[in-house]
PDB file of C-alpha atoms and ligand atoms in Angstrom:
ATOM      1  CA  MET A 789       7.186   3.512  15.254  1.00  0.00           C
ATOM      2  CA  ASP A 790       9.973   5.906  14.562  1.00  0.00           C
ATOM      3  CA  LEU A 791       8.791   8.171  11.706  1.00  0.00           C
ATOM      4  CA  SER A 792      12.247   9.660  11.408  1.00  0.00           C
ATOM      5  CA  ALA A 793      13.402   6.417   9.784  1.00  0.00           C
ATOM      6  CA  ILE A 794      11.531   7.513   6.637  1.00  0.00           C
ATOM      7  CA  ASP A 795      13.774   9.235   4.172  1.00  0.00           C
ATOM      8  CA  ILE A 796      14.103  10.236   0.530  1.00  0.00           C
ATOM      9  CA  GLN A 797      16.276   8.508  -2.072  1.00  0.00           C
ATOM     10  CA  ASN A 798      17.140  10.407  -5.177  1.00  0.00           C
ATOM     11  CA  ILE A 799      17.353   8.220  -8.275  1.00  0.00           C
ATOM     12  CA  GLU A 800      19.895   8.906 -10.969  1.00  0.00           C
ATOM     13  CA  SER A 801      19.433   7.072 -14.175  1.00  0.00           C
ATOM     14  CA  GLU A 802      19.885   7.602 -17.891  1.00  0.00           C
ATOM     15  CA  TRP A 803      16.168   7.416 -18.637  1.00  0.00           C
ATOM     16  CA  LEU A 804      15.614  10.263 -16.212  1.00  0.00           C
ATOM     17  CA  THR A 805      18.461  12.409 -17.573  1.00  0.00           C
ATOM     18  CA  ASN A 806      17.246  11.804 -21.177  1.00  0.00           C
ATOM     19  CA  GLU A 807      13.803  13.111 -20.307  1.00  0.00           C
ATOM     20  CA  LYS A 808      15.201  15.887 -18.068  1.00  0.00           C
ATOM     21  CA  VAL A 809      13.007  14.838 -15.166  1.00  0.00           C
ATOM     22  CA  SER A 810      14.020  14.094 -11.595  1.00  0.00           C
ATOM     23  CA  LEU A 811      12.784  11.271  -9.379  1.00  0.00           C
ATOM     24  CA  ASP A 812      12.795  10.976  -5.622  1.00  0.00           C
ATOM     25  CA  VAL A 813      11.479   7.959  -3.734  1.00  0.00           C
ATOM     26  CA  LEU A 814       9.856   8.438  -0.334  1.00  0.00           C
ATOM     27  CA  ARG A 815      11.062   5.376   1.487  1.00  0.00           C
ATOM     28  CA  LEU A 816       8.114   4.478   3.772  1.00  0.00           C
ATOM     29  CA  ASP A 817       9.459   0.948   3.679  1.00  0.00           C
ATOM     30  CA  LYS A 818      12.213   2.080   6.101  1.00  0.00           C
ATOM     31  CA  LEU A 819       9.622   2.593   8.790  1.00  0.00           C
ATOM     32  CA  HIS A 820       9.744  -1.066   9.839  1.00  0.00           C
ATOM     33  CA  PRO A 821      11.284  -4.231   8.335  1.00  0.00           C
ATOM     34  CA  VAL A 822       7.934  -6.064   8.314  1.00  0.00           C
ATOM     35  CA  VAL A 823       5.098  -3.577   8.799  1.00  0.00           C
ATOM     36  CA  SER A 824       4.184  -1.721   5.635  1.00  0.00           C
ATOM     37  CA  GLY A 825       4.637   2.022   5.858  1.00  0.00           C
ATOM     38  CA  ASN A 826       1.405   3.020   4.210  1.00  0.00           C
ATOM     39  CA  LYS A 827      -0.663   0.510   6.181  1.00  0.00           C
ATOM     40  CA  TRP A 828       0.681   1.955   9.370  1.00  0.00           C
ATOM     41  CA  PHE A 829      -0.398   5.442   8.400  1.00  0.00           C
ATOM     42  CA  LYS A 830      -3.853   4.212   7.316  1.00  0.00           C
ATOM     43  CA  LEU A 831      -4.505   2.460  10.571  1.00  0.00           C
ATOM     44  CA  LYS A 832      -3.616   5.294  12.938  1.00  0.00           C
ATOM     45  CA  TYR A 833      -7.033   6.908  13.268  1.00  0.00           C
ATOM     46  CA  TYR A 834      -8.953   3.601  13.224  1.00  0.00           C
ATOM     47  CA  VAL A 835      -7.004   2.457  16.259  1.00  0.00           C
ATOM     48  CA  GLU A 836      -7.520   5.764  17.942  1.00  0.00           C
ATOM     49  CA  GLU A 837     -11.257   5.520  17.348  1.00  0.00           C
ATOM     50  CA  ALA A 838     -11.343   1.941  18.689  1.00  0.00           C
ATOM     51  CA  THR A 839      -9.669   3.074  21.876  1.00  0.00           C
ATOM     52  CA  ALA A 840     -11.864   6.121  22.231  1.00  0.00           C
ATOM     53  CA  ARG A 841     -14.951   3.960  21.895  1.00  0.00           C
ATOM     54  CA  ASN A 842     -13.620   1.464  24.439  1.00  0.00           C
ATOM     55  CA  LYS A 843     -13.859  -1.373  21.902  1.00  0.00           C
ATOM     56  CA  SER A 844     -12.498  -4.673  23.205  1.00  0.00           C
ATOM     57  CA  THR A 845     -10.726  -5.880  20.071  1.00  0.00           C
ATOM     58  CA  ILE A 846      -9.590  -4.772  16.598  1.00  0.00           C
ATOM     59  CA  ALA A 847     -10.945  -7.071  13.888  1.00  0.00           C
ATOM     60  CA  THR A 848     -10.227  -7.000  10.137  1.00  0.00           C
ATOM     61  CA  PHE A 849      -9.872  -9.002   6.960  1.00  0.00           C
ATOM     62  CA  GLY A 850      -7.091 -10.207   4.632  1.00  0.00           C
ATOM     63  CA  GLY A 851      -5.373 -12.881   2.596  1.00  0.00           C
ATOM     64  CA  ALA A 852      -2.443 -15.092   3.475  1.00  0.00           C
ATOM     65  CA  TRP A 853       0.167 -12.507   2.426  1.00  0.00           C
ATOM     66  CA  SER A 854      -1.704  -9.407   3.463  1.00  0.00           C
ATOM     67  CA  ASN A 855       0.337  -6.380   4.458  1.00  0.00           C
ATOM     68  CA  HIS A 856      -2.758  -4.998   6.100  1.00  0.00           C
ATOM     69  CA  ILE A 857      -3.174  -8.011   8.404  1.00  0.00           C
ATOM     70  CA  ILE A 858       0.381  -7.647   9.784  1.00  0.00           C
ATOM     71  CA  ALA A 859       0.056  -3.901  10.196  1.00  0.00           C
ATOM     72  CA  ALA A 860      -3.298  -4.293  11.976  1.00  0.00           C
ATOM     73  CA  ALA A 861      -1.800  -6.895  14.318  1.00  0.00           C
ATOM     74  CA  TYR A 862       1.098  -4.591  15.063  1.00  0.00           C
ATOM     75  CA  ALA A 863      -1.019  -1.446  15.528  1.00  0.00           C
ATOM     76  CA  ALA A 864      -3.447  -3.216  17.833  1.00  0.00           C
ATOM     77  CA  LYS A 865      -0.675  -4.587  19.944  1.00  0.00           C
ATOM     78  CA  ASP A 866       0.908  -1.160  20.102  1.00  0.00           C
ATOM     79  CA  ALA A 867      -2.362   0.264  21.383  1.00  0.00           C
ATOM     80  CA  GLY A 868      -2.692  -2.567  23.906  1.00  0.00           C
ATOM     81  CA  LEU A 869      -5.727  -4.119  22.185  1.00  0.00           C
ATOM     82  CA  PRO A 870      -6.216  -7.741  21.166  1.00  0.00           C
ATOM     83  CA  SER A 871      -6.746  -8.321  17.445  1.00  0.00           C
ATOM     84  CA  VAL A 872      -8.596 -10.742  15.241  1.00  0.00           C
ATOM     85  CA  GLY A 873      -7.848 -11.484  11.576  1.00  0.00           C
ATOM     86  CA  ILE A 874     -10.492 -13.042   9.295  1.00  0.00           C
ATOM     87  CA  ILE A 875      -8.391 -14.808   6.671  1.00  0.00           C
ATOM     88  CA  ARG A 876      -9.530 -15.716   3.178  1.00  0.00           C
ATOM     89  CA  GLY A 877      -9.450 -19.446   2.388  1.00  0.00           C
ATOM     90  CA  GLU A 878      -9.139 -22.658   4.331  1.00  0.00           C
ATOM     91  CA  LYS A 879      -6.389 -22.954   6.879  1.00  0.00           C
ATOM     92  CA  PRO A 880      -3.303 -24.320   5.167  1.00  0.00           C
ATOM     93  CA  ALA A 881      -1.089 -27.046   6.616  1.00  0.00           C
ATOM     94  CA  LYS A 882       1.721 -24.508   6.983  1.00  0.00           C
ATOM     95  CA  LEU A 883       0.961 -20.906   7.749  1.00  0.00           C
ATOM     96  CA  SER A 884       2.509 -18.220   5.587  1.00  0.00           C
ATOM     97  CA  TYR A 885       5.280 -16.027   6.948  1.00  0.00           C
ATOM     98  CA  THR A 886       2.699 -13.185   7.175  1.00  0.00           C
ATOM     99  CA  LEU A 887       0.155 -15.136   9.217  1.00  0.00           C
ATOM    100  CA  THR A 888       2.796 -16.586  11.461  1.00  0.00           C
ATOM    101  CA  TYR A 889       4.133 -13.105  12.153  1.00  0.00           C
ATOM    102  CA  ALA A 890       0.605 -11.775  12.797  1.00  0.00           C
ATOM    103  CA  GLN A 891      -0.014 -14.571  15.235  1.00  0.00           C
ATOM    104  CA  GLU A 892       3.249 -13.852  16.998  1.00  0.00           C
ATOM    105  CA  LEU A 893       2.025 -10.270  17.414  1.00  0.00           C
ATOM    106  CA  GLY A 894      -0.977 -11.707  19.199  1.00  0.00           C
ATOM    107  CA  MET A 895      -3.562 -11.746  16.454  1.00  0.00           C
ATOM    108  CA  GLU A 896      -6.127 -14.504  16.612  1.00  0.00           C
ATOM    109  CA  LEU A 897      -6.832 -15.906  13.125  1.00  0.00           C
ATOM    110  CA  PHE A 898     -10.130 -17.262  11.788  1.00  0.00           C
ATOM    111  CA  PHE A 899     -10.136 -18.917   8.411  1.00  0.00           C
ATOM    112  CA  VAL A 900     -13.218 -18.640   6.179  1.00  0.00           C
ATOM    113  CA  SER A 901     -13.949 -20.090   2.718  1.00  0.00           C
ATOM    114  CA  ARG A 902     -13.413 -17.764  -0.219  1.00  0.00           C
ATOM    115  CA  ASP A 903     -17.136 -17.790  -0.777  1.00  0.00           C
ATOM    116  CA  LYS A 904     -17.918 -16.765   2.783  1.00  0.00           C
ATOM    117  CA  TYR A 905     -15.061 -14.184   2.723  1.00  0.00           C
ATOM    118  CA  ARG A 906     -16.946 -12.225   0.053  1.00  0.00           C
ATOM    119  CA  ARG A 907     -19.916 -11.864   2.385  1.00  0.00           C
ATOM    120  CA  LYS A 908     -18.260  -9.634   4.945  1.00  0.00           C
ATOM    121  CA  LYS A 909     -21.474  -8.271   6.395  1.00  0.00           C
ATOM    122  CA  GLU A 910     -22.488 -11.832   7.256  1.00  0.00           C
ATOM    123  CA  ILE A 911     -19.137 -12.475   8.959  1.00  0.00           C
ATOM    124  CA  ILE A 912     -19.463  -9.320  11.037  1.00  0.00           C
ATOM    125  CA  GLN A 913     -23.023 -10.414  11.875  1.00  0.00           C
ATOM    126  CA  ASP A 914     -21.697 -13.784  13.099  1.00  0.00           C
ATOM    127  CA  PHE A 915     -19.511 -12.009  15.641  1.00  0.00           C
ATOM    128  CA  SER A 916     -22.014  -9.255  16.462  1.00  0.00           C
ATOM    129  CA  ALA A 917     -22.160 -10.265  20.164  1.00  0.00           C
ATOM    130  CA  SER A 918     -18.538  -9.347  20.512  1.00  0.00           C
ATOM    131  CA  ASP A 919     -17.687  -5.739  21.144  1.00  0.00           C
ATOM    132  CA  TRP A 920     -15.216  -5.531  18.295  1.00  0.00           C
ATOM    133  CA  TYR A 921     -14.036  -2.633  16.180  1.00  0.00           C
ATOM    134  CA  TRP A 922     -14.098  -3.671  12.492  1.00  0.00           C
ATOM    135  CA  ILE A 923     -11.730  -2.265   9.964  1.00  0.00           C
ATOM    136  CA  ASP A 924     -12.446  -2.824   6.264  1.00  0.00           C
ATOM    137  CA  GLU A 925     -10.139  -4.942   4.126  1.00  0.00           C
ATOM    138  CA  GLY A 926      -6.987  -2.995   3.304  1.00  0.00           C
ATOM    139  CA  GLY A 927      -8.010  -0.201   5.734  1.00  0.00           C
ATOM    140  CA  TYR A 928     -10.344   1.304   3.102  1.00  0.00           C
ATOM    141  CA  GLY A 929     -12.304   4.325   4.355  1.00  0.00           C
ATOM    142  CA  LYS A 930     -12.185   8.023   5.128  1.00  0.00           C
ATOM    143  CA  THR A 931     -10.532   7.382   8.461  1.00  0.00           C
ATOM    144  CA  GLY A 932      -7.782   5.530   6.633  1.00  0.00           C
ATOM    145  CA  ALA A 933      -7.402   8.349   4.117  1.00  0.00           C
ATOM    146  CA  LYS A 934      -7.032  10.845   6.967  1.00  0.00           C
ATOM    147  CA  GLY A 935      -4.143   8.788   8.350  1.00  0.00           C
ATOM    148  CA  ALA A 936      -2.606   8.430   4.899  1.00  0.00           C
ATOM    149  CA  SER A 937      -2.729  12.159   4.380  1.00  0.00           C
ATOM    150  CA  GLU A 938       0.087  12.397   6.907  1.00  0.00           C
ATOM    151  CA  ILE A 939       2.454  10.376   4.707  1.00  0.00           C
ATOM    152  CA  LEU A 940       3.617  13.541   3.027  1.00  0.00           C
ATOM    153  CA  ASN A 941       4.387  15.318   6.335  1.00  0.00           C
ATOM    154  CA  SER A 942       7.892  13.995   6.224  1.00  0.00           C
ATOM    155  CA  VAL A 943       8.787  15.699   2.919  1.00  0.00           C
ATOM    156  CA  ASN A 944       8.902  19.171   1.503  1.00  0.00           C
ATOM    157  CA  MET A 945       6.238  18.175  -0.967  1.00  0.00           C
ATOM    158  CA  SER A 946       5.807  21.582  -2.562  1.00  0.00           C
ATOM    159  CA  HIS A 947       9.010  20.718  -4.332  1.00  0.00           C
ATOM    160  CA  TYR A 948       7.283  18.119  -6.554  1.00  0.00           C
ATOM    161  CA  THR A 949       5.135  18.443  -9.670  1.00  0.00           C
ATOM    162  CA  HIS A 950       3.954  14.837  -9.686  1.00  0.00           C
ATOM    163  CA  ILE A 951       3.270  12.368  -6.902  1.00  0.00           C
ATOM    164  CA  ILE A 952       2.960   8.766  -7.962  1.00  0.00           C
ATOM    165  CA  ALA A 953       1.844   5.857  -5.831  1.00  0.00           C
ATOM    166  CA  SER A 954       0.489   2.333  -6.038  1.00  0.00           C
ATOM    167  CA  VAL A 955      -3.251   1.729  -5.762  1.00  0.00           C
ATOM    168  CA  GLY A 956      -5.090  -1.200  -4.170  1.00  0.00           C
ATOM    169  CA  THR A 957      -8.203   0.097  -2.356  1.00  0.00           C
ATOM    170  CA  GLY A 958      -7.242   3.706  -3.229  1.00  0.00           C
ATOM    171  CA  THR A 959      -7.166   4.817   0.415  1.00  0.00           C
ATOM    172  CA  MET A 960      -3.514   5.902   0.308  1.00  0.00           C
ATOM    173  CA  LEU A 961      -4.040   7.829  -2.931  1.00  0.00           C
ATOM    174  CA  ALA A 962      -7.043   9.544  -1.359  1.00  0.00           C
ATOM    175  CA  GLY A 963      -4.821  10.573   1.561  1.00  0.00           C
ATOM    176  CA  LEU A 964      -2.208  11.920  -0.811  1.00  0.00           C
ATOM    177  CA  LEU A 965      -4.924  13.897  -2.599  1.00  0.00           C
ATOM    178  CA  LEU A 966      -6.083  15.368   0.713  1.00  0.00           C
ATOM    179  CA  ALA A 967      -2.556  16.610   1.404  1.00  0.00           C
ATOM    180  CA  SER A 968      -1.556  17.807  -2.054  1.00  0.00           C
ATOM    181  CA  THR A 969      -2.089  21.143  -3.795  1.00  0.00           C
ATOM    182  CA  ASN A 970      -4.251  21.524  -6.897  1.00  0.00           C
ATOM    183  CA  GLU A 971      -1.164  22.320  -8.950  1.00  0.00           C
ATOM    184  CA  GLN A 972       0.291  18.869  -8.319  1.00  0.00           C
ATOM    185  CA  THR A 973      -0.516  15.903 -10.490  1.00  0.00           C
ATOM    186  CA  ILE A 974      -1.363  12.764  -8.551  1.00  0.00           C
ATOM    187  CA  ILE A 975      -1.079   9.492 -10.455  1.00  0.00           C
ATOM    188  CA  GLY A 976      -2.126   6.092  -9.084  1.00  0.00           C
ATOM    189  CA  ILE A 977      -0.837   2.865 -10.550  1.00  0.00           C
ATOM    190  CA  SER A 978      -3.388   0.082 -10.138  1.00  0.00           C
ATOM    191  CA  SER A 979      -2.047  -3.327  -9.145  1.00  0.00           C
ATOM    192  CA  MET A 980      -5.216  -4.936 -10.174  1.00  0.00           C
ATOM    193  CA  LYS A 981      -6.487  -5.737 -13.621  1.00  0.00           C
ATOM    194  CA  GLY A 982      -9.443  -3.642 -14.785  1.00  0.00           C
ATOM    195  CA  ASN A 983     -10.354  -2.288 -11.380  1.00  0.00           C
ATOM    196  CA  THR A 984     -12.543   0.371 -12.978  1.00  0.00           C
ATOM    197  CA  GLY A 985     -14.618   1.077  -9.857  1.00  0.00           C
ATOM    198  CA  ILE A 986     -11.540   2.508  -8.183  1.00  0.00           C
ATOM    199  CA  ASP A 987     -12.068   6.101  -9.365  1.00  0.00           C
ATOM    200  CA  GLN A 988     -15.476   6.190  -7.682  1.00  0.00           C
ATOM    201  CA  ASN A 989     -14.099   4.719  -4.506  1.00  0.00           C
ATOM    202  CA  ILE A 990     -11.394   7.381  -4.337  1.00  0.00           C
ATOM    203  CA  LYS A 991     -13.842  10.174  -5.126  1.00  0.00           C
ATOM    204  CA  HIS A 992     -15.995   9.030  -2.265  1.00  0.00           C
ATOM    205  CA  LEU A 993     -13.071   9.231   0.134  1.00  0.00           C
ATOM    206  CA  ILE A 994     -12.203  12.807  -0.816  1.00  0.00           C
ATOM    207  CA  GLU A 995     -15.723  14.163  -1.285  1.00  0.00           C
ATOM    208  CA  ASN A 996     -15.410  16.598   1.603  1.00  0.00           C
ATOM    209  CA  ARG A 997     -12.362  18.367   0.180  1.00  0.00           C
ATOM    210  CA  SER A 998     -13.104  21.345  -2.003  1.00  0.00           C
ATOM    211  CA  PRO A 999     -12.216  22.034  -4.640  1.00  0.00           C
ATOM    212  CA  THR A1000     -12.163  18.335  -5.483  1.00  0.00           C
ATOM    213  CA  PRO A1001      -8.655  17.545  -6.577  1.00  0.00           C
ATOM    214  CA  SER A1002      -8.172  15.727  -9.848  1.00  0.00           C
ATOM    215  CA  PHE A1003      -6.169  12.507 -10.190  1.00  0.00           C
ATOM    216  CA  GLU A1004      -5.606   9.796 -12.693  1.00  0.00           C
ATOM    217  CA  ILE A1005      -5.452   6.066 -12.270  1.00  0.00           C
ATOM    218  CA  ASN A1006      -3.366   4.128 -14.718  1.00  0.00           C
ATOM    219  CA  HIS A1007      -4.565   0.604 -15.404  1.00  0.00           C
ATOM    220  CA  ASP A1008      -1.790  -0.499 -17.769  1.00  0.00           C
ATOM    221  CA  TYR A1009       0.782  -1.866 -15.312  1.00  0.00           C
ATOM    222  CA  HIS A1010      -0.947  -4.746 -13.496  1.00  0.00           C
ATOM    223  CA  PHE A1011       1.437  -7.367 -15.065  1.00  0.00           C
ATOM    224  CA  GLY A1012      -1.404  -9.868 -15.412  1.00  0.00           C
ATOM    225  CA  GLY A1013      -3.402  -8.921 -12.378  1.00  0.00           C
ATOM    226  CA  TYR A1014      -3.250  -8.581  -8.617  1.00  0.00           C
ATOM    227  CA  GLY A1015      -0.624 -10.850  -7.082  1.00  0.00           C
ATOM    228  CA  LYS A1016       0.696 -11.799 -10.550  1.00  0.00           C
ATOM    229  CA  HIS A1017       4.437 -11.481 -10.912  1.00  0.00           C
ATOM    230  CA  PRO A1018       5.768 -12.673 -14.243  1.00  0.00           C
ATOM    231  CA  GLN A1019       9.484 -13.189 -14.789  1.00  0.00           C
ATOM    232  CA  SER A1020       9.748  -9.842 -16.482  1.00  0.00           C
ATOM    233  CA  LEU A1021       8.674  -8.119 -13.276  1.00  0.00           C
ATOM    234  CA  ILE A1022      11.021 -10.191 -11.126  1.00  0.00           C
ATOM    235  CA  ALA A1023      13.929  -9.396 -13.416  1.00  0.00           C
ATOM    236  CA  PHE A1024      13.021  -5.672 -13.343  1.00  0.00           C
ATOM    237  CA  VAL A1025      12.875  -5.614  -9.515  1.00  0.00           C
ATOM    238  CA  ASN A1026      16.296  -7.262  -9.351  1.00  0.00           C
ATOM    239  CA  GLU A1027      17.744  -4.807 -11.847  1.00  0.00           C
ATOM    240  CA  VAL A1028      16.529  -1.808  -9.891  1.00  0.00           C
ATOM    241  CA  TYR A1029      18.002  -3.269  -6.746  1.00  0.00           C
ATOM    242  CA  HIS A1030      21.373  -3.794  -8.433  1.00  0.00           C
ATOM    243  CA  GLN A1031      21.420  -0.276  -9.862  1.00  0.00           C
ATOM    244  CA  HIS A1032      20.087   1.738  -6.951  1.00  0.00           C
ATOM    245  CA  ARG A1033      19.959  -0.497  -3.870  1.00  0.00           C
ATOM    246  CA  LEU A1034      16.222   0.159  -3.882  1.00  0.00           C
ATOM    247  CA  PRO A1035      14.288  -2.905  -2.770  1.00  0.00           C
ATOM    248  CA  LEU A1036      10.784  -3.081  -4.272  1.00  0.00           C
ATOM    249  CA  ASP A1037       7.872  -5.428  -3.590  1.00  0.00           C
ATOM    250  CA  ILE A1038       6.355  -7.557  -6.329  1.00  0.00           C
ATOM    251  CA  ILE A1039       2.677  -6.696  -5.618  1.00  0.00           C
ATOM    252  CA  TYR A1040       2.767  -2.882  -5.607  1.00  0.00           C
ATOM    253  CA  THR A1041       5.907  -0.848  -5.722  1.00  0.00           C
ATOM    254  CA  GLY A1042       7.716  -2.930  -8.379  1.00  0.00           C
ATOM    255  CA  LYS A1043       4.826  -2.290 -10.758  1.00  0.00           C
ATOM    256  CA  THR A1044       4.766   1.387  -9.866  1.00  0.00           C
ATOM    257  CA  TYR A1045       8.461   1.977 -10.413  1.00  0.00           C
ATOM    258  CA  PHE A1046       8.183   0.191 -13.745  1.00  0.00           C
ATOM    259  CA  ALA A1047       5.278   2.394 -14.696  1.00  0.00           C
ATOM    260  CA  ILE A1048       7.188   5.556 -13.915  1.00  0.00           C
ATOM    261  CA  LYS A1049      10.099   4.476 -16.106  1.00  0.00           C
ATOM    262  CA  ASP A1050       7.799   3.386 -18.928  1.00  0.00           C
ATOM    263  CA  MET A1051       5.733   6.582 -18.778  1.00  0.00           C
ATOM    264  CA  ALA A1052       8.911   8.704 -18.785  1.00  0.00           C
ATOM    265  CA  GLU A1053      10.257   6.828 -21.820  1.00  0.00           C
ATOM    266  CA  LYS A1054       6.928   7.433 -23.546  1.00  0.00           C
ATOM    267  CA  ASN A1055       7.283  11.176 -22.875  1.00  0.00           C
ATOM    268  CA  ARG A1056       4.516  11.386 -20.349  1.00  0.00           C
ATOM    269  CA  PHE A1057       6.476  13.964 -18.395  1.00  0.00           C
ATOM    270  CA  LYS A1058       7.863  17.349 -19.416  1.00  0.00           C
ATOM    271  CA  PRO A1059      11.445  18.557 -18.997  1.00  0.00           C
ATOM    272  CA  GLY A1060      11.810  20.035 -15.522  1.00  0.00           C
ATOM    273  CA  ASN A1061       9.102  17.878 -13.912  1.00  0.00           C
ATOM    274  CA  ARG A1062       9.987  16.687 -10.460  1.00  0.00           C
ATOM    275  CA  LEU A1063       8.516  13.321  -9.570  1.00  0.00           C
ATOM    276  CA  LEU A1064       7.989  11.835  -6.139  1.00  0.00           C
ATOM    277  CA  MET A1065       7.278   8.093  -5.935  1.00  0.00           C
ATOM    278  CA  ILE A1066       5.797   6.789  -2.663  1.00  0.00           C
ATOM    279  CA  HIS A1067       7.532   3.589  -1.711  1.00  0.00           C
ATOM    280  CA  SER A1068       4.621   2.239   0.347  1.00  0.00           C
ATOM    281  CA  GLY A1069       6.491  -0.742   1.766  1.00  0.00           C
ATOM    282  CA  GLY A1070       5.107  -4.284   1.347  1.00  0.00           C
ATOM    283  CA  LEU A1071       8.526  -5.987   1.301  1.00  0.00           C
ATOM    284  CA  GLN A1072       7.384  -8.747   3.612  1.00  0.00           C
ATOM    285  CA  GLY A1073       5.127 -10.015   0.827  1.00  0.00           C
ATOM    286  CA  ASN A1074       8.230 -10.880  -1.205  1.00  0.00           C
ATOM    287  CA  LYS A1075       8.676 -13.840   1.123  1.00  0.00           C
ATOM    288  CA  SER A1076       5.944 -15.581  -0.831  1.00  0.00           C
ATOM    289  CA  LEU A1077       8.633 -16.223  -3.463  1.00  0.00           C
ATOM    290  CA  PRO A1078      11.075 -19.105  -3.250  1.00  0.00           C
ATOM    291  CA  GLU A1079      14.466 -18.124  -1.750  1.00  0.00           C
ATOM    292  CA  LYS A1080      17.089 -16.564  -4.076  1.00  0.00           C
ATOM    293  CA  VAL A1081      14.536 -15.514  -6.703  1.00  0.00           C
ATOM    294  CA  LEU A1082      15.133 -11.951  -5.605  1.00  0.00           C
ATOM    295  CA  ALA A1083      18.607 -10.475  -5.187  1.00  0.00           C
ATOM    296  CA  PHE A1084      17.777  -9.041  -1.744  1.00  0.00           C
TER     297      PHE A1084
HETATM  298  C1  LIG B 209      -1.919  -1.854   0.551  1.00  0.00           C
HETATM  299  C2  LIG B 209      -0.738  -1.326  -0.173  1.00  0.00           C
HETATM  300  C3  LIG B 209      -0.884  -0.416  -1.202  1.00  0.00           C
HETATM  301  C4  LIG B 209      -2.188   0.073  -1.682  1.00  0.00           C
HETATM  302  O1  LIG B 209      -2.786   0.972  -0.778  1.00  0.00           O
HETATM  303  P1  LIG B 209      -4.353   1.324  -0.882  1.00  0.00           P
HETATM  304  O2  LIG B 209      -4.522   2.334   0.133  1.00  0.00           O
HETATM  305  O3  LIG B 209      -5.081   0.055  -0.581  1.00  0.00           O
HETATM  306  O4  LIG B 209      -4.605   1.776  -2.270  1.00  0.00           O
HETATM  307  C5  LIG B 209       0.288   0.032  -1.860  1.00  0.00           C
HETATM  308  N1  LIG B 209       1.465  -0.390  -1.523  1.00  0.00           N
HETATM  309  C6  LIG B 209       1.663  -1.292  -0.564  1.00  0.00           C
HETATM  310  C7  LIG B 209       3.033  -1.793  -0.216  1.00  0.00           C
HETATM  311  C8  LIG B 209       0.532  -1.800   0.173  1.00  0.00           C
HETATM  312  O5  LIG B 209       0.753  -2.695   1.143  1.00  0.00           O
END
């Protein structure tokens, strides 16, 4: 992966000028056309550990459109290791774009019922004879946070008062917290509805950092829940693309950009604040939509 492909896009818009705040977007999506930027960072040290421990295979979990599954397949291949994906739900007649791509990268897929998928310990037990290195769903864990803490290496982050990013498992946000200063405000926008356990999960990931940095998770911008993308969100994502040539994904970054605009309009920020949004990638997931729904 060529980290120099990551760059910063400054956004100019009336709603920013009105509030006298500035917004830059860290384009991790430019890292690779299919592999999500943040997932790549999260996986780095897991793969290193698997190699150091001479594990035979990287194994992990995900759904049919999982950014994590693709990134894991890619990272394993890159490290010269075979990979296995445990996929939620029965095998469909036609594989999703995501799963097809993961397979092309050499990942072997095992489909398990939704019920079984919830019992991950049991699944790992089933394969216990194999010398596999297991990575949690979404790359959740301290090792993932350590990798994600390097996301900010490519910017002069002391420039920003606020860093805002999407939250799924919270691992990326934990990484940003590890790398930020205590003067910076870190805001996570949850893609899930009512995921109230997330604060605890993030605190666990950063427990070794002192003083413990503070952060806030906003639960108001889930648009109906994880994976939900009402017409209003689709229209918004298209509008942002037309105005700024900024492609967003419908699961995470579209909701986050919307949240930033809405918070600014509600005077959440002060004049002079300098915001950095992490564009964490995820664009491949847009292929779950029928063609031509999105303008890009
Ligand atoms: C997985 C993902 C996230 C969420 O990251 P977590 O570390 O799970 O919180 C955000 N954006 C994109 C594009 C993702 O693929």
